[in-house]
Amino acid sequence: MTERIHNFSAGPAVLPVPVLEEAQRDMLSLPGVGMSVMEISHRSKTFDEIFIRAETGLRQLLDIPDNYHVLFLQGGASLQFSMIPMNFLPAEGSADYLITGSWGKKALKEARRAGATNVAANMADGGFTRVPGNDELKLDPSAAYAHITTNETIEGVEWKQEPNVGDVPLIADASSDILSHPIPVGKYALIYAGAQKNMGPSGVTLVIMRDDLLQRIPEGLHTMLNYRTHVENKSLYNTPNTWGIYIISLVCKWLIEKGGLIAMHRENEKKAQLIYDAIDSTGFYRGHADHDSRSIMNVTFRLPSEELEKKFTAEATAQGLDGLKGHRSVGGIRASIYNAFPLAGVTALVEFMKDFENKNG
Ligand SMILES: Cc1ncc(COP(=O)(O)O)c(C=O)c1O
């Protein structure tokens, strides 16, 4: 099969076709280099240029202030769950966690191994259907930091604006909505994200970190688990994921050519709205998240029965609409529609939903 299908996978996920084509063209030999990007030293001038393109592309797209470091690490967003408390949760301190879904729960679990935590909000009741209002937060004003998950990939619940945590440093796992809309980076102390949804392939983790956080890192941490190591060595203490950083540089170029994150956000809202409208126009489909918290990246919904959900995903797959099965922990249907997911795929899904309801409703 050489035809591309519509890939609704939550991650690793669809990448822009022009990015894949450029990578394919240059696979055997980068222009003027005679080797592929996977065969050159991470300390070579060629890779240095690629690295700079990835970093400056991200800085431009996200308007990252100069007092923030941009790091390309490994270990996935999951390793950040541990590195953050190891670096920033002092022995005598406590960290606030705002839990709006499954990934926030995992982050909290690792933080608890490192020190004291306070659950400032837990939206588990009702199965994580919304983010809390500021008046619902039980914040600790002396917390070392407050942690949120900007978009809960499994439940499809997204913060539309930052919670008000006062002067407490705000740390965000933005794995599944990074680059989908502009972010006021200055409101955060640290933002991290695995690359494999909206930025590139798996194996690279982006960390955007305000410089003053370096002062908080305790002595004695293992070298690779210490953010200072990666800042001082500009992400090249050890061999980075050169291929992943190369693809990120191409994705940034593609995004800039498309008009940046304001344009991308508009497109993402339009795509998500088409599916939410299809859900809301009938009693057959039932959206998981409350309207105000609906994700524009992961649209989650249920059908009247699990049997129908199984039938739905099987028939959709047969029609080239792949990856619609909800996460194994919650079931249902999940349509992940990241930046690179085409509008044509969304309209194909909406048509399929109408047709499926007509036959089974
Ligand atoms: C919001 C969020 N956080 C963390 C993770 C874990 O990322 P990784 O597999 O890169 O460790 C994921 C993965 O899907 C995610 O969606």
Coordinates of C-alpha atoms and ligand atoms in Angstrom, one line a residue:
M1 CA 0.0 0.0 0.0
T2 CA 1.4 3.4 -1.0
E3 CA -1.7 5.5 -0.4
R4 CA -1.8 7.4 2.9
I5 CA -4.8 6.8 5.1
H6 CA -6.4 9.2 7.7
N7 CA -4.4 8.6 10.8
F8 CA -6.3 9.6 14.0
S9 CA -3.6 8.1 16.3
A10 CA -2.9 9.9 19.6
G11 CA 0.8 9.6 19.2
P12 CA 3.1 8.9 17.6
A13 CA 0.9 10.7 15.2
V14 CA 0.5 12.1 11.7
L15 CA 3.3 14.3 10.4
P16 CA 3.0 17.0 7.7
V17 CA 3.4 15.4 4.2
P18 CA 5.9 18.1 3.1
V19 CA 8.1 17.3 6.1
L20 CA 8.0 13.5 5.3
E21 CA 8.8 14.3 1.6
E22 CA 11.8 16.5 2.5
A23 CA 13.1 13.9 4.9
Q24 CA 12.7 11.2 2.3
R25 CA 14.4 13.3 -0.4
D26 CA 17.4 13.9 1.9
M27 CA 17.5 10.5 3.5
L28 CA 20.5 9.2 1.5
S29 CA 22.4 12.4 1.4
L30 CA 21.7 15.8 3.0
P31 CA 22.4 18.4 0.2
G32 CA 26.1 19.1 0.1
V33 CA 26.9 16.6 2.8
G34 CA 26.9 13.2 1.2
M35 CA 25.5 11.5 4.3
S36 CA 22.1 11.2 6.0
V37 CA 21.4 13.1 9.1
M38 CA 21.5 9.9 11.0
E39 CA 25.1 9.2 10.0
I40 CA 26.7 12.5 11.0
S41 CA 28.2 13.6 14.3
H42 CA 26.0 15.5 16.7
R43 CA 29.0 17.8 17.1
S44 CA 29.4 18.5 13.4
K45 CA 28.8 21.9 11.8
T46 CA 25.9 20.4 9.7
F47 CA 24.1 19.1 12.8
D48 CA 24.8 22.4 14.6
E49 CA 22.9 24.2 11.9
I50 CA 20.0 21.8 12.1
F51 CA 19.9 22.1 15.9
I52 CA 19.9 25.9 15.6
R53 CA 17.1 25.8 13.1
A54 CA 15.0 23.6 15.4
E55 CA 15.6 25.9 18.4
T56 CA 15.1 29.2 16.6
G57 CA 12.0 27.8 14.9
L58 CA 10.5 26.9 18.3
R59 CA 11.6 30.3 19.7
Q60 CA 9.9 32.1 16.8
L61 CA 6.7 30.1 16.8
L62 CA 6.2 30.2 20.6
D63 CA 7.7 33.6 21.1
I64 CA 10.0 32.2 23.8
P65 CA 11.6 35.0 25.9
D66 CA 15.4 35.2 26.0
N67 CA 15.5 34.2 29.7
Y68 CA 14.2 30.7 28.9
H69 CA 16.3 27.8 27.9
V70 CA 15.2 25.4 25.1
L71 CA 16.3 21.8 25.7
F72 CA 16.0 18.7 23.6
L73 CA 16.1 15.7 26.1
Q74 CA 15.2 12.0 26.0
G75 CA 13.2 9.7 28.2
G76 CA 9.8 11.1 27.1
A77 CA 7.5 13.3 29.0
S78 CA 7.4 10.5 31.5
L79 CA 10.9 11.1 32.6
Q80 CA 10.0 14.8 33.2
F81 CA 7.4 13.5 35.7
S82 CA 10.5 12.5 37.8
M83 CA 13.0 15.1 36.9
I84 CA 10.7 18.0 37.9
P85 CA 10.3 17.0 41.5
M86 CA 13.9 15.8 41.8
N87 CA 15.1 19.2 40.7
F88 CA 12.5 21.6 42.1
L89 CA 10.8 20.0 45.1
P90 CA 13.0 20.7 48.1
A91 CA 13.1 18.3 51.1
E92 CA 11.2 20.8 53.3
G93 CA 8.8 21.9 50.5
S94 CA 5.6 20.7 48.9
A95 CA 4.3 20.9 45.3
D96 CA 0.8 21.5 44.0
Y97 CA -0.7 19.2 41.4
L98 CA -3.9 20.0 39.5
I99 CA -5.2 16.7 38.3
T100 CA -7.5 16.8 35.2
G101 CA -6.8 13.4 33.8
S102 CA -4.7 10.3 33.5
W103 CA -1.3 11.9 32.7
G104 CA -1.5 14.3 35.6
K105 CA -2.2 11.3 37.9
K106 CA 1.0 9.7 36.6
A107 CA 3.0 12.9 37.1
L108 CA 1.7 13.1 40.7
K109 CA 2.7 9.5 41.4
E110 CA 6.3 10.2 40.5
A111 CA 6.3 13.5 42.5
R112 CA 5.2 11.6 45.6
R113 CA 8.3 9.5 45.4
A114 CA 10.4 12.6 45.6
G115 CA 8.6 14.6 48.3
A116 CA 5.5 16.2 49.7
T117 CA 2.6 17.1 47.4
N118 CA -0.7 18.8 47.7
V119 CA -3.5 17.9 45.3
A120 CA -4.9 21.4 44.6
A121 CA -7.6 20.0 42.4
N122 CA -8.7 16.5 41.4
M123 CA -11.4 16.3 38.7
A124 CA -11.6 12.5 38.8
D125 CA -15.3 12.6 39.9
G126 CA -17.3 12.1 36.7
G127 CA -14.3 10.7 34.9
F128 CA -12.3 13.8 34.2
T129 CA -14.7 15.8 32.1
R130 CA -13.5 19.3 32.8
V131 CA -10.8 21.6 34.2
P132 CA -11.5 23.3 37.5
G133 CA -12.4 27.0 37.9
N134 CA -10.0 29.2 39.9
D135 CA -12.5 29.2 42.8
E136 CA -12.2 25.4 43.1
L137 CA -8.5 25.3 43.6
K138 CA -7.0 24.5 47.0
L139 CA -3.6 26.0 46.4
D140 CA -0.7 26.2 48.8
P141 CA 0.7 29.7 48.5
S142 CA 4.1 28.5 49.5
A143 CA 4.2 25.6 47.1
A144 CA 7.5 25.0 45.3
Y145 CA 5.6 24.8 42.0
A146 CA 2.1 24.0 40.7
H147 CA 1.8 21.4 37.9
I148 CA -0.9 21.1 35.3
T149 CA -1.4 19.0 32.1
T150 CA -2.5 21.6 29.5
N151 CA -4.3 18.9 27.5
E152 CA -5.2 15.5 28.8
T153 CA -4.7 13.3 25.8
I154 CA -6.7 10.4 27.0
E155 CA -9.8 12.2 28.3
G156 CA -9.7 15.1 25.7
V157 CA -9.8 17.8 28.4
E158 CA -7.9 21.0 27.8
W159 CA -7.1 24.1 29.8
K160 CA -8.3 27.1 27.8
Q161 CA -6.3 29.5 29.9
E162 CA -3.8 29.2 32.7
P163 CA -5.1 28.7 36.3
N164 CA -4.3 31.6 38.6
V165 CA -1.6 30.2 40.9
G166 CA -0.3 33.6 42.1
D167 CA 3.4 33.8 42.4
V168 CA 3.9 30.0 42.6
P169 CA 6.0 28.8 39.5
L170 CA 3.7 27.1 37.0
I171 CA 4.9 24.0 35.4
A172 CA 3.0 22.4 32.5
D173 CA 3.0 19.1 30.6
A174 CA 2.0 20.3 27.1
S175 CA 2.8 17.1 25.3
S176 CA -0.4 16.9 23.3
D177 CA -1.2 20.6 22.6
I178 CA 2.2 22.2 22.2
L179 CA 2.3 24.2 18.9
S180 CA -1.4 23.8 18.4
H181 CA -2.0 27.4 19.6
P182 CA 0.1 30.3 20.9
I183 CA 1.1 30.0 24.6
P184 CA 2.0 32.9 26.9
V185 CA 5.3 31.2 27.8
G186 CA 6.1 34.0 30.3
K187 CA 3.3 32.8 32.5
Y188 CA 5.2 29.5 33.0
A189 CA 8.3 28.5 34.8
L190 CA 8.7 25.4 32.8
I191 CA 6.9 23.7 29.9
Y192 CA 7.7 20.2 28.7
A193 CA 6.4 18.0 25.9
G194 CA 7.1 14.8 24.2
A195 CA 7.6 15.4 20.5
Q196 CA 5.5 12.6 19.1
K197 CA 2.2 14.4 18.7
N198 CA 2.6 17.8 17.2
M199 CA 6.4 18.3 16.8
G200 CA 8.1 15.2 15.4
P201 CA 8.8 11.6 16.1
S202 CA 9.0 10.0 19.5
G203 CA 12.3 10.1 21.3
V204 CA 12.8 13.8 21.9
T205 CA 11.3 15.8 24.8
L206 CA 11.2 19.5 24.6
V207 CA 11.8 21.4 27.8
I208 CA 11.4 25.2 27.9
M209 CA 12.7 26.4 31.2
R210 CA 13.1 29.8 32.8
D211 CA 16.7 30.5 33.7
D212 CA 16.2 31.4 37.4
L213 CA 14.9 27.8 38.1
L214 CA 18.6 26.7 37.9
Q215 CA 19.2 28.3 41.3
R216 CA 16.7 25.8 42.9
I217 CA 18.4 22.6 41.8
P218 CA 19.9 20.7 44.7
E219 CA 23.5 19.4 44.8
G220 CA 24.1 15.7 44.3
L221 CA 21.6 14.8 41.5
H222 CA 22.7 12.3 38.9
T223 CA 24.3 14.1 36.0
M224 CA 21.7 13.1 33.4
L225 CA 18.8 13.9 35.7
N226 CA 20.0 17.4 36.5
Y227 CA 18.7 20.2 34.2
R228 CA 21.9 22.2 34.8
T229 CA 23.8 19.5 32.9
H230 CA 21.6 20.0 29.8
V231 CA 21.6 23.8 30.0
E232 CA 25.4 24.0 30.4
N233 CA 25.9 21.5 27.5
K234 CA 23.2 22.9 25.3
S235 CA 21.4 19.5 25.2
L236 CA 24.6 17.9 23.9
Y237 CA 26.0 16.3 27.1
N238 CA 25.3 13.0 25.6
T239 CA 24.3 12.0 22.1
P240 CA 20.8 13.5 21.4
N241 CA 18.1 12.2 19.1
T242 CA 19.6 13.8 16.0
W243 CA 16.9 12.5 13.7
G244 CA 14.1 13.7 16.0
I245 CA 15.7 17.2 16.2
Y246 CA 16.1 17.3 12.4
I247 CA 12.4 16.4 12.0
I248 CA 11.4 19.1 14.5
S249 CA 13.4 21.6 12.5
L250 CA 11.4 20.7 9.4
V251 CA 8.1 20.8 11.3
C252 CA 8.9 24.3 12.5
K253 CA 9.7 25.4 9.0
W254 CA 6.3 24.0 7.8
L255 CA 4.5 25.7 10.6
I256 CA 6.1 29.1 9.9
E257 CA 5.2 28.8 6.2
K258 CA 1.6 28.0 7.2
G259 CA 1.4 31.3 9.1
G260 CA 2.5 30.3 12.6
L261 CA 0.5 29.3 15.6
I262 CA -2.3 31.9 15.3
A263 CA -3.2 30.5 11.9
M264 CA -2.7 27.0 13.1
H265 CA -5.0 27.6 16.1
R266 CA -7.8 28.9 13.8
E267 CA -7.5 25.8 11.6
N268 CA -7.4 23.5 14.7
E269 CA -10.6 25.1 16.1
K270 CA -12.3 24.7 12.8
K271 CA -11.5 21.0 12.5
A272 CA -12.4 20.2 16.1
Q273 CA -15.7 22.2 15.8
L274 CA -16.8 20.1 12.8
I275 CA -16.6 16.9 14.9
Y276 CA -18.1 18.4 18.1
D277 CA -21.0 19.8 15.9
A278 CA -21.5 16.3 14.6
I279 CA -21.6 14.9 18.2
D280 CA -23.9 17.6 19.5
S281 CA -26.4 17.4 16.6
T282 CA -27.7 14.0 17.7
G283 CA -28.4 11.9 20.8
F284 CA -26.6 9.0 19.3
Y285 CA -23.1 10.4 20.1
R286 CA -22.2 11.7 23.5
G287 CA -19.2 13.9 24.0
H288 CA -17.0 13.1 27.0
A289 CA -15.7 16.5 28.0
D290 CA -17.8 19.5 29.1
H291 CA -18.1 22.2 26.4
D292 CA -15.7 24.7 28.1
S293 CA -13.0 22.1 28.5
R294 CA -13.2 20.3 25.2
S295 CA -9.8 19.6 23.6
I296 CA -9.1 20.8 20.1
M297 CA -6.5 18.0 19.7
N298 CA -8.2 14.9 21.1
V299 CA -12.0 14.7 20.5
T300 CA -13.4 12.0 22.8
F301 CA -17.0 10.6 22.6
R302 CA -19.1 7.6 23.3
L303 CA -21.7 5.6 21.4
P304 CA -24.8 4.0 23.0
S305 CA -23.0 0.7 23.7
E306 CA -19.5 -0.8 23.7
E307 CA -20.6 -3.2 20.9
L308 CA -21.5 -0.2 18.7
E309 CA -18.2 1.4 19.6
K310 CA -16.3 -1.7 18.5
K311 CA -18.4 -1.8 15.3
F312 CA -17.7 1.9 14.7
T313 CA -13.9 1.6 14.9
A314 CA -13.8 -1.6 12.9
E315 CA -15.9 -0.1 10.0
A316 CA -14.0 3.2 10.2
T317 CA -10.7 1.3 9.9
A318 CA -11.9 -0.6 6.9
Q319 CA -12.7 2.8 5.3
G320 CA -9.2 4.2 5.9
L321 CA -10.0 6.1 9.1
D322 CA -7.4 4.6 11.4
G323 CA -6.7 4.9 15.2
L324 CA -10.1 6.0 16.4
K325 CA -10.3 3.5 19.3
G326 CA -10.3 5.3 22.7
H327 CA -7.4 4.7 25.1
R328 CA -7.6 1.2 26.7
S329 CA -8.2 2.8 30.1
V330 CA -11.4 4.7 29.2
G331 CA -12.8 3.1 26.1
G332 CA -15.0 5.0 23.7
I333 CA -13.8 6.8 20.6
R334 CA -11.0 9.3 20.4
A335 CA -10.2 11.3 17.2
S336 CA -6.7 12.9 17.6
I337 CA -6.5 15.7 15.1
Y338 CA -3.1 17.3 15.6
N339 CA -1.7 20.1 13.4
A340 CA -0.8 17.9 10.5
F341 CA -4.1 16.1 10.4
P342 CA -5.9 17.3 7.2
L343 CA -9.3 18.9 7.1
A344 CA -10.3 16.3 4.5
G345 CA -9.8 13.6 7.1
V346 CA -12.1 15.4 9.5
T347 CA -14.9 15.8 6.9
A348 CA -14.5 12.1 6.0
L349 CA -15.0 11.2 9.7
V350 CA -18.0 13.5 10.0
E351 CA -19.6 11.8 6.9
F352 CA -18.8 8.4 8.3
M353 CA -20.4 9.3 11.7
K354 CA -23.6 10.4 10.0
D355 CA -23.7 7.3 7.8
F356 CA -23.0 5.0 10.8
E357 CA -25.8 6.6 12.8
N358 CA -28.3 6.3 10.0
K359 CA -27.5 2.6 9.8
N360 CA -27.3 1.8 13.5
G361 CA -29.1 4.6 15.3
Ligands
LIG1 C1 -0.2 14.6 28.1 C2 0.8 13.5 28.1 N1 1.8 13.5 29.0 C3 2.8 12.5 29.0 C4 2.8 11.5 28.1 C5 3.8 10.5 28.1 O1 4.7 10.8 27.1 P1 6.0 9.8 26.8 O2 5.4 8.6 26.2 O3 6.8 10.7 25.8 O4 6.7 9.6 28.0 C6 1.8 11.5 27.1 C7 1.8 10.4 26.1 O5 0.9 10.2 25.3 C8 0.8 12.5 27.1 O6 -0.2 12.5 26.2

